[in-house]
XYZ file of C-alpha atoms in Angstrom:
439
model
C -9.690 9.088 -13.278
C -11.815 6.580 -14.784
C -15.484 7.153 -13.874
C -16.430 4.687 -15.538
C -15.328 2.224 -13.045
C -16.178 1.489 -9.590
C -13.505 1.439 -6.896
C -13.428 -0.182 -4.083
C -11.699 0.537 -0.735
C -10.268 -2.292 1.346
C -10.387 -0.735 4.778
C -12.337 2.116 3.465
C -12.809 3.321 7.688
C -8.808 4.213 7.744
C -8.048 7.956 8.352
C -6.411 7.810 4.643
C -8.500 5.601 2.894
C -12.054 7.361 4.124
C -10.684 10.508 2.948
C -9.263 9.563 -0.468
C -12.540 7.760 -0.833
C -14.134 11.402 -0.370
C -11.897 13.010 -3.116
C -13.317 10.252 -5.989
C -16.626 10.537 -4.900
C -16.687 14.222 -4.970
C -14.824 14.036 -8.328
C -18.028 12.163 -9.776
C -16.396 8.481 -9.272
C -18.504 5.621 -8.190
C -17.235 4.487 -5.006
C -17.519 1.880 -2.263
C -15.794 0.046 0.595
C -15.499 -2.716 3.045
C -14.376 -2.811 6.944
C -14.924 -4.514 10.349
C -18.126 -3.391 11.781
C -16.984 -1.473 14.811
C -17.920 2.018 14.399
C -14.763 4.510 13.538
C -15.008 8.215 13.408
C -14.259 8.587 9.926
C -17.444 6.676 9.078
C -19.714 9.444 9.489
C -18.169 11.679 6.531
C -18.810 8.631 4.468
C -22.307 7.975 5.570
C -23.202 11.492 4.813
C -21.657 11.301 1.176
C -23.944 8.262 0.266
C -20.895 5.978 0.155
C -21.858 2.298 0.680
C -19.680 0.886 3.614
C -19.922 -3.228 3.502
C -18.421 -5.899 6.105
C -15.232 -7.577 4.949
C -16.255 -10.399 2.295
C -14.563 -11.649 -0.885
C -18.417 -11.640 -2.738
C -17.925 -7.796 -2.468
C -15.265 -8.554 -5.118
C -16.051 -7.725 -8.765
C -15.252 -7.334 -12.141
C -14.683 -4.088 -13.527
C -13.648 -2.260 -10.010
C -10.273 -0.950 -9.633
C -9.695 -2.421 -5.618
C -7.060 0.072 -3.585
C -5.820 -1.771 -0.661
C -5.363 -0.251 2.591
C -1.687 -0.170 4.348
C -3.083 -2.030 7.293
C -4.137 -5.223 5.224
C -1.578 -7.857 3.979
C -2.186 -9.576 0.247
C -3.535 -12.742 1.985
C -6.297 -10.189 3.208
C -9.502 -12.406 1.645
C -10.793 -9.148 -0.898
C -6.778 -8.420 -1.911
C -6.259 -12.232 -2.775
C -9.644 -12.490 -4.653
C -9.113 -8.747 -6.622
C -5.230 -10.448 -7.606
C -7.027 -13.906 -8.442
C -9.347 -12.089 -10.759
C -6.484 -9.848 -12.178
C -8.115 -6.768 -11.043
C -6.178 -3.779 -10.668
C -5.005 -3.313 -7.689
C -3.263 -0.294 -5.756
C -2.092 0.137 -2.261
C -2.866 3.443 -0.878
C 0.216 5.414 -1.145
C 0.720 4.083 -4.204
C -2.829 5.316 -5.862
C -2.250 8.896 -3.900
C 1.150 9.243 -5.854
C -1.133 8.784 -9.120
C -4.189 11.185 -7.402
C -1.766 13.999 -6.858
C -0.537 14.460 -10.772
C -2.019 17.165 -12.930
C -2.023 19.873 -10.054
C 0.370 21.545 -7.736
C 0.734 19.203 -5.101
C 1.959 20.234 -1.441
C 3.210 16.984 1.113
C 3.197 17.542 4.717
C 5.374 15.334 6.195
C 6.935 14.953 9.635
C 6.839 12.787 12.711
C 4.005 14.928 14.276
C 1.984 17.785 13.543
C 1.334 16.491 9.711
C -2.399 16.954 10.633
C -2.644 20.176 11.953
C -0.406 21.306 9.218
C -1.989 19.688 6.331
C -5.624 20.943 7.634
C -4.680 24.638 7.985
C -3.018 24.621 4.743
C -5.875 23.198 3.091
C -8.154 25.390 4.680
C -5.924 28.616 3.459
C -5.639 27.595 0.085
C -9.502 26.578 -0.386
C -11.006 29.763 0.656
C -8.385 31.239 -2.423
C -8.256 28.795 -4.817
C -9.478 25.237 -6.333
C -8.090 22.651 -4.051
C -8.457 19.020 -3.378
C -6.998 18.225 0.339
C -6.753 14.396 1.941
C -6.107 15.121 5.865
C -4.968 12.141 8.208
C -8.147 12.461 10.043
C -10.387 11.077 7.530
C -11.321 14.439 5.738
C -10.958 14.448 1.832
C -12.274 16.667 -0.422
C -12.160 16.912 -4.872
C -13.376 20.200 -6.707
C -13.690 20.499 -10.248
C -10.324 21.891 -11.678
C -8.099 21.493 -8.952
C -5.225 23.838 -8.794
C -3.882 23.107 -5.833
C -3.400 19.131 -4.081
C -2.853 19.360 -0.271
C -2.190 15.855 1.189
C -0.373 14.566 4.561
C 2.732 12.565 3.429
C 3.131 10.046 5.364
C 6.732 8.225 6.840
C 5.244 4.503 7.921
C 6.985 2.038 6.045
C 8.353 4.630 4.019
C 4.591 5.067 2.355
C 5.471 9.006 1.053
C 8.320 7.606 -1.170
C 5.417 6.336 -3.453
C 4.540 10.138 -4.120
C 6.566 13.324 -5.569
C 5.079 16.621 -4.679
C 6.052 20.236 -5.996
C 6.298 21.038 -2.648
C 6.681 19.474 0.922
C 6.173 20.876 4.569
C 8.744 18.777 7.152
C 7.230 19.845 10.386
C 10.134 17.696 12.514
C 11.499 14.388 12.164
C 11.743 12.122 15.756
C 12.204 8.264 15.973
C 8.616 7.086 16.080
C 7.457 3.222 14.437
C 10.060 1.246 16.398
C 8.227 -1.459 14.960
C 9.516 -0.388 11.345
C 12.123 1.896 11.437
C 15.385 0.834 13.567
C 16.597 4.161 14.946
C 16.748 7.668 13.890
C 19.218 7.839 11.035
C 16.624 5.231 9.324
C 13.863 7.577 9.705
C 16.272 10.894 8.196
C 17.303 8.288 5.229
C 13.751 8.122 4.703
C 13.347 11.747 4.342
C 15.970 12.190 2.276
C 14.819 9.961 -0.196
C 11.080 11.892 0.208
C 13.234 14.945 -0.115
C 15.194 13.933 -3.506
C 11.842 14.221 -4.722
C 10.249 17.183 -4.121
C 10.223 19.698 -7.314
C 9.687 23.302 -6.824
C 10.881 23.695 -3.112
C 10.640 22.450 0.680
C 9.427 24.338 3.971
C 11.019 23.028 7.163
C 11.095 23.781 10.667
C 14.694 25.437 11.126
C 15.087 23.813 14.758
C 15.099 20.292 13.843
C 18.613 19.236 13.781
C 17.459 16.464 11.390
C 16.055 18.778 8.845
C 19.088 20.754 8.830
C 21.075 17.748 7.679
C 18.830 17.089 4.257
C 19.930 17.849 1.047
C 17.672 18.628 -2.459
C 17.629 19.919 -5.532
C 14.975 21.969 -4.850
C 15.721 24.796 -2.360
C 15.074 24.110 1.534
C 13.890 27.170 3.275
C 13.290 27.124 6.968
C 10.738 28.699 8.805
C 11.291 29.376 12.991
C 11.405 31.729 15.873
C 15.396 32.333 15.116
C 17.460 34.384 12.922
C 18.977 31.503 11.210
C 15.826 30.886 9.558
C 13.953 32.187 6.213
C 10.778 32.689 7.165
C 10.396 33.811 10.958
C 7.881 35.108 13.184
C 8.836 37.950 15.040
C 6.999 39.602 18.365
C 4.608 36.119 19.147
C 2.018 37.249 21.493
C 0.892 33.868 23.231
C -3.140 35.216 24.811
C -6.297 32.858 25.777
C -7.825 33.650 22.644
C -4.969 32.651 20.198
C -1.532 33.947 19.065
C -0.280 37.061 16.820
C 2.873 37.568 15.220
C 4.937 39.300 12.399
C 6.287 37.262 10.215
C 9.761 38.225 8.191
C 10.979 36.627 5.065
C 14.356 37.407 4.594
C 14.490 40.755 6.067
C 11.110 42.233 4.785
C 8.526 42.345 6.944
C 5.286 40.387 5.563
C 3.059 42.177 8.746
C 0.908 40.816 11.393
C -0.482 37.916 11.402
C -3.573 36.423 14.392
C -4.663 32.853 13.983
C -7.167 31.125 16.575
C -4.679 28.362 18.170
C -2.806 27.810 20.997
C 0.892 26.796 21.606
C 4.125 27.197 19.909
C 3.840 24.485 17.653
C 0.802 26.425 16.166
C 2.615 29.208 15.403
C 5.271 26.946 13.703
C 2.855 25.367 11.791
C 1.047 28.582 10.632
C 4.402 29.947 9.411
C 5.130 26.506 7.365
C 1.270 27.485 5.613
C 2.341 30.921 4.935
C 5.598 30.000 3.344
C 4.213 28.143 0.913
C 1.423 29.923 0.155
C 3.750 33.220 -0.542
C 5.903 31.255 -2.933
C 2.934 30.750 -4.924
C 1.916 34.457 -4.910
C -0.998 33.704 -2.763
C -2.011 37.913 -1.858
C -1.099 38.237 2.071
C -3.827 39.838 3.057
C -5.807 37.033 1.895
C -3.903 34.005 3.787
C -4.712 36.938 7.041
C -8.029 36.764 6.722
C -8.139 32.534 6.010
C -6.125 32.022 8.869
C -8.589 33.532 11.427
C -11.369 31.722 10.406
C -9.733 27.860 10.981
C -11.331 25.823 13.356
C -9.003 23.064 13.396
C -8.855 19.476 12.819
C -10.444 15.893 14.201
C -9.145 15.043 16.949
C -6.572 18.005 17.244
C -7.213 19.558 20.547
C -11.224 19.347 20.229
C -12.714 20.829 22.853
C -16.047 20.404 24.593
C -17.618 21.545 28.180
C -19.150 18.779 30.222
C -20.547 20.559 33.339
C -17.467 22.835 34.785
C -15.204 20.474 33.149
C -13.375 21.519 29.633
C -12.439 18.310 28.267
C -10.087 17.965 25.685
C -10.114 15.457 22.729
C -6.305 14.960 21.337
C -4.692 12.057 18.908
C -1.191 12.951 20.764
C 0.906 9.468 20.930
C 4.534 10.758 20.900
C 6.105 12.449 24.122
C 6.569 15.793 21.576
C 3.292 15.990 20.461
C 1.885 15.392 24.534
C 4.331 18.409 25.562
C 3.045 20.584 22.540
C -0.718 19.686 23.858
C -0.064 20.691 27.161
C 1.536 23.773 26.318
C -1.372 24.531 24.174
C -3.119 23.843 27.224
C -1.537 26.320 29.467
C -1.988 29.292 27.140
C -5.587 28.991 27.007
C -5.838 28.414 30.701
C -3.123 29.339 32.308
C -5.568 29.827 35.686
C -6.872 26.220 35.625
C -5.636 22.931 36.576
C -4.570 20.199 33.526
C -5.002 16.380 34.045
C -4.069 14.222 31.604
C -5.296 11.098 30.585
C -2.859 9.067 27.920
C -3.437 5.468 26.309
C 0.389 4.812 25.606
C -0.177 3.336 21.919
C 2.154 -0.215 20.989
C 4.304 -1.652 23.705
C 7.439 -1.251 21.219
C 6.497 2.714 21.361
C 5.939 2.766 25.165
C 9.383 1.048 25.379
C 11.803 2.995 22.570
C 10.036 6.282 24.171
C 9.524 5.777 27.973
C 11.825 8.581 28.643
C 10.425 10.556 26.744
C 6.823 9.934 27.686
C 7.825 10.376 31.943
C 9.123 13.914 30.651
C 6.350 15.311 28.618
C 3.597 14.132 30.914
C 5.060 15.173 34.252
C 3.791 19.016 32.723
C 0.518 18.478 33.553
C -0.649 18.806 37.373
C -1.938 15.173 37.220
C -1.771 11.730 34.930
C -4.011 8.914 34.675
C -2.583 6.108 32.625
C -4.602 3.584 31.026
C -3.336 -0.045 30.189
C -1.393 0.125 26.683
C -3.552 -0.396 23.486
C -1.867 -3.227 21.586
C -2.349 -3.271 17.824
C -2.769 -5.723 15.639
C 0.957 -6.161 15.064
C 2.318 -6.705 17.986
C -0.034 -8.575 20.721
C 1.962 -8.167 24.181
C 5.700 -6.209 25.299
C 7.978 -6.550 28.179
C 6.820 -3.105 28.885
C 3.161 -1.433 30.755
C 1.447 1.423 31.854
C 3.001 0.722 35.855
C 6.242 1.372 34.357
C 5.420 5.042 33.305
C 3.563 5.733 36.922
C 6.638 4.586 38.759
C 8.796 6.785 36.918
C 6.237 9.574 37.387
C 5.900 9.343 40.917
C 2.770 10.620 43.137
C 1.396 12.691 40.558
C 0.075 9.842 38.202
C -1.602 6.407 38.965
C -3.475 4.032 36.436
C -7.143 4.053 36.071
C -9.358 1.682 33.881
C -12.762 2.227 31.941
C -14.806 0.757 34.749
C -12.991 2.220 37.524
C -12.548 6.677 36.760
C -13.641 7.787 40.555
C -10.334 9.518 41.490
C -10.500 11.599 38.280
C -14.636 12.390 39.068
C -12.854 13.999 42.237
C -11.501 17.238 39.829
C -13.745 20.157 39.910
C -13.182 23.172 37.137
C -10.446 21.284 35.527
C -9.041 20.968 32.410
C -9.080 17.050 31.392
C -7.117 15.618 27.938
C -7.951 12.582 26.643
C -4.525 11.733 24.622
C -3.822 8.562 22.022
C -3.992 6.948 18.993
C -5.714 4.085 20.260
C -9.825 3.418 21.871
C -8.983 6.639 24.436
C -12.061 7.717 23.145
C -14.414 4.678 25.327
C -12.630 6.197 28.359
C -14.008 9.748 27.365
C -17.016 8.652 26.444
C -17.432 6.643 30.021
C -16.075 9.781 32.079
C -18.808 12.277 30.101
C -21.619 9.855 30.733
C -20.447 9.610 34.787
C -20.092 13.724 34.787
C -23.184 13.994 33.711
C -24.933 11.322 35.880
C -22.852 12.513 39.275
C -24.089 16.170 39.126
């Protein structure tokens, strides 16, 4: 790219935008950004790279810097309208990733959920084999000299992947999710199908997805699943507390066993999307064994931590599938304890197109604590709340708020996950610091 410019970030604290702002610097670029002040997650692996993080302020506009603009900010956005003014170039983020990925072998994970897992464990595979550059949707990014390989998460808001044509792309599932964008299912499929048109060497999806079944390409579509309908299948799954093991067949030869250190089904899914594509380009199998077994997933991805005789669990789950593949994951790893959930329904247009949905995946767990819905920016109130998802639930669930967590201080040796997309985080920060305090 060109290093002799400075680029700057405009909402450099975004999952995306922190960790394409990784990838330049590593790749020698100068590189800077601006935010709102409140402290993210994704500002630490910033911080640590030297990267200068400013408040939001039109002065942090200048000539010569190349300005990408994050997805979240409109063109009246102060820094956008002063970059335009000046005739600056400037990119929105999908559209500079479409021009990042060129000049390697780029792999898109795409899907309504489990892009992140996905993307992560594929990037960890192909690293510890080859060159690769990875951007991951929780803020990690990384750029090595000579890339071979480009692993990125692709995206479906506002059709954002559409600005980028991999040689390959993982579809993990596709569900109606951004009712605020996308009017109903068959909008979201069209949207795939147009990502799909243009993929190049070949696409890995998961074989039960009714959805996925229906897209076309002209690059082959192979499907990976538990069934005998699909290409790439894993055979005797072995579901323990330390992880799951498998054989995996490709059409009819056996490829062996395979362990990997993650729980539920949707892990194994995933891990046969990563070994798909990593056989097709001729990655040796006995390598992608041994790289599997050492991943230690992702941000936010089922992060665990003991607090006392609590194991508390740290997950960005905001759609009804991904709570039921949490729980499940969950269950497998302790199948002898009790799970309690605790879920910050994320938009009011979600909590409404969903609410089915969401009574269903969270009446798995043995208890659920709602909080009040987290309203972003673009949409500030709904016809919908949190009471309507404890009604539905019954006994088993009630509402609780940051200043008020007694009833769930009463669990003892529990399992607890924290669950959203939202500030769920300043509820598991208050409950830790009340643990700790109580014992």
């Amino acid at each position: 790219m060109d290093s002799d410019k400075i680029y700057h970030f405009v909402g450099i604290k975004g999952t995306g935008m922190s960790a394409m702002a990784l990838i330049l610097n590593d790749r020698g670029d100068k590189v800077q950004g601006s935010d709102i002040e409140k402290y993210s997650f994704t500002q630490k692996g910033l911080e640590d790279a030297g990267i200068t993080i400013l408040p939001f302020n039109e002065s942090n506009i200048k000539e010569g810097q190349i300005v990408i603009a994050g997805n979240s900010f409109n063109d009246d956005h102060p820094e956008i309208k002063k970059a335009r003014e000046m005739g600056l170039t400037v990119y929105r983020y999908h559209e500079f990733l479409g021009k990042l990925i060129q000049n390697t072998i780029s792999i898109g994970i795409a899907g309504t959920h489990g892009k992140t897992s996905t993307t992560g464990l594929l990037a960890h595979v192909l690293s510890g084999v080859s060159a690769t550059d990875y951007l991951i949707g929780d803020g990690t990014g990384k750029g090595v000299p000579d890339a071979k390989f480009f692993v990125y998460e692709a995206d479906e808001y506002r059709r954002h992947f559409v600005a980028t044509s991999p040689d390959y792309a993982i579809m993990t599932n596709i569900d109606f999710d951004h009712p605020d964008y996308y009017k109903d299912e068959a909008d979201v499929v069209s949207a795939f199908q147009t990502f799909a048109n243009q993929v190049k060497k070949g696409i890995v999806a998961w074989g039960d997805d009714k959805n996925l079944r229906k897209l076309t390409s002209s690059a082959p579509i192979y499907y990976y699943g538990l069934n005998e309908t699909d290409d790439f299948r894993a055979i005797n799954v072995q579901r323990t507390t330390n992880g799951s093991k498998f054989n995996v067949v490709y059409k009819g030869k056996d490829l062996g066993e395979f362990s990997i250190p993650l729980f539920g089904e949707h892990s194994v899914l995933n891990a046969l999307a990563v070994i798909a594509v990593s056989y097709f380009e001729h990655v040796d199998i006995e390598k992608i064994k041994s790289e599997l077994l050492t991943f230690k997933g992702v941000k936010r991805r089922f992060s665990e931590k003991k607090v006392k005789d609590i194991t508390i669990i740290d997950d960005y789950a905001h759609h009804p599938s991904e709570i039921k593949a949490t729980l499940d994951a969950a269950r497998q790893e302790y199948p002898d304890k009790k799970i309690v959930a605790v879920f910050q329904p994320h938009t009011f247009s979600r909590t409404l197109a969903l609410m089915d949905g969401f009574v269903s995946s969270l009446s798995l767990a043995d208890k659920v604590f709602l909080t009040n819905i987290y309203s972003s920016p673009r949409e500030k109130s709904g016809n919908v709340s949190s009471e309507d998802i404890v009604n539905k639930i019954g006994n088993n669930s009630e509402i609780i708020t940051v200043d008020n967590l007694t009833s769930l201080l009463d669990f003892k040796d529990a399992v607890v996950i924290f669950m959203g997309a939202g500030d769920i985080q300043k509820y598991e920060d208050a409950y830790i610091e009340q643990l700790n305090a109580n014992h």
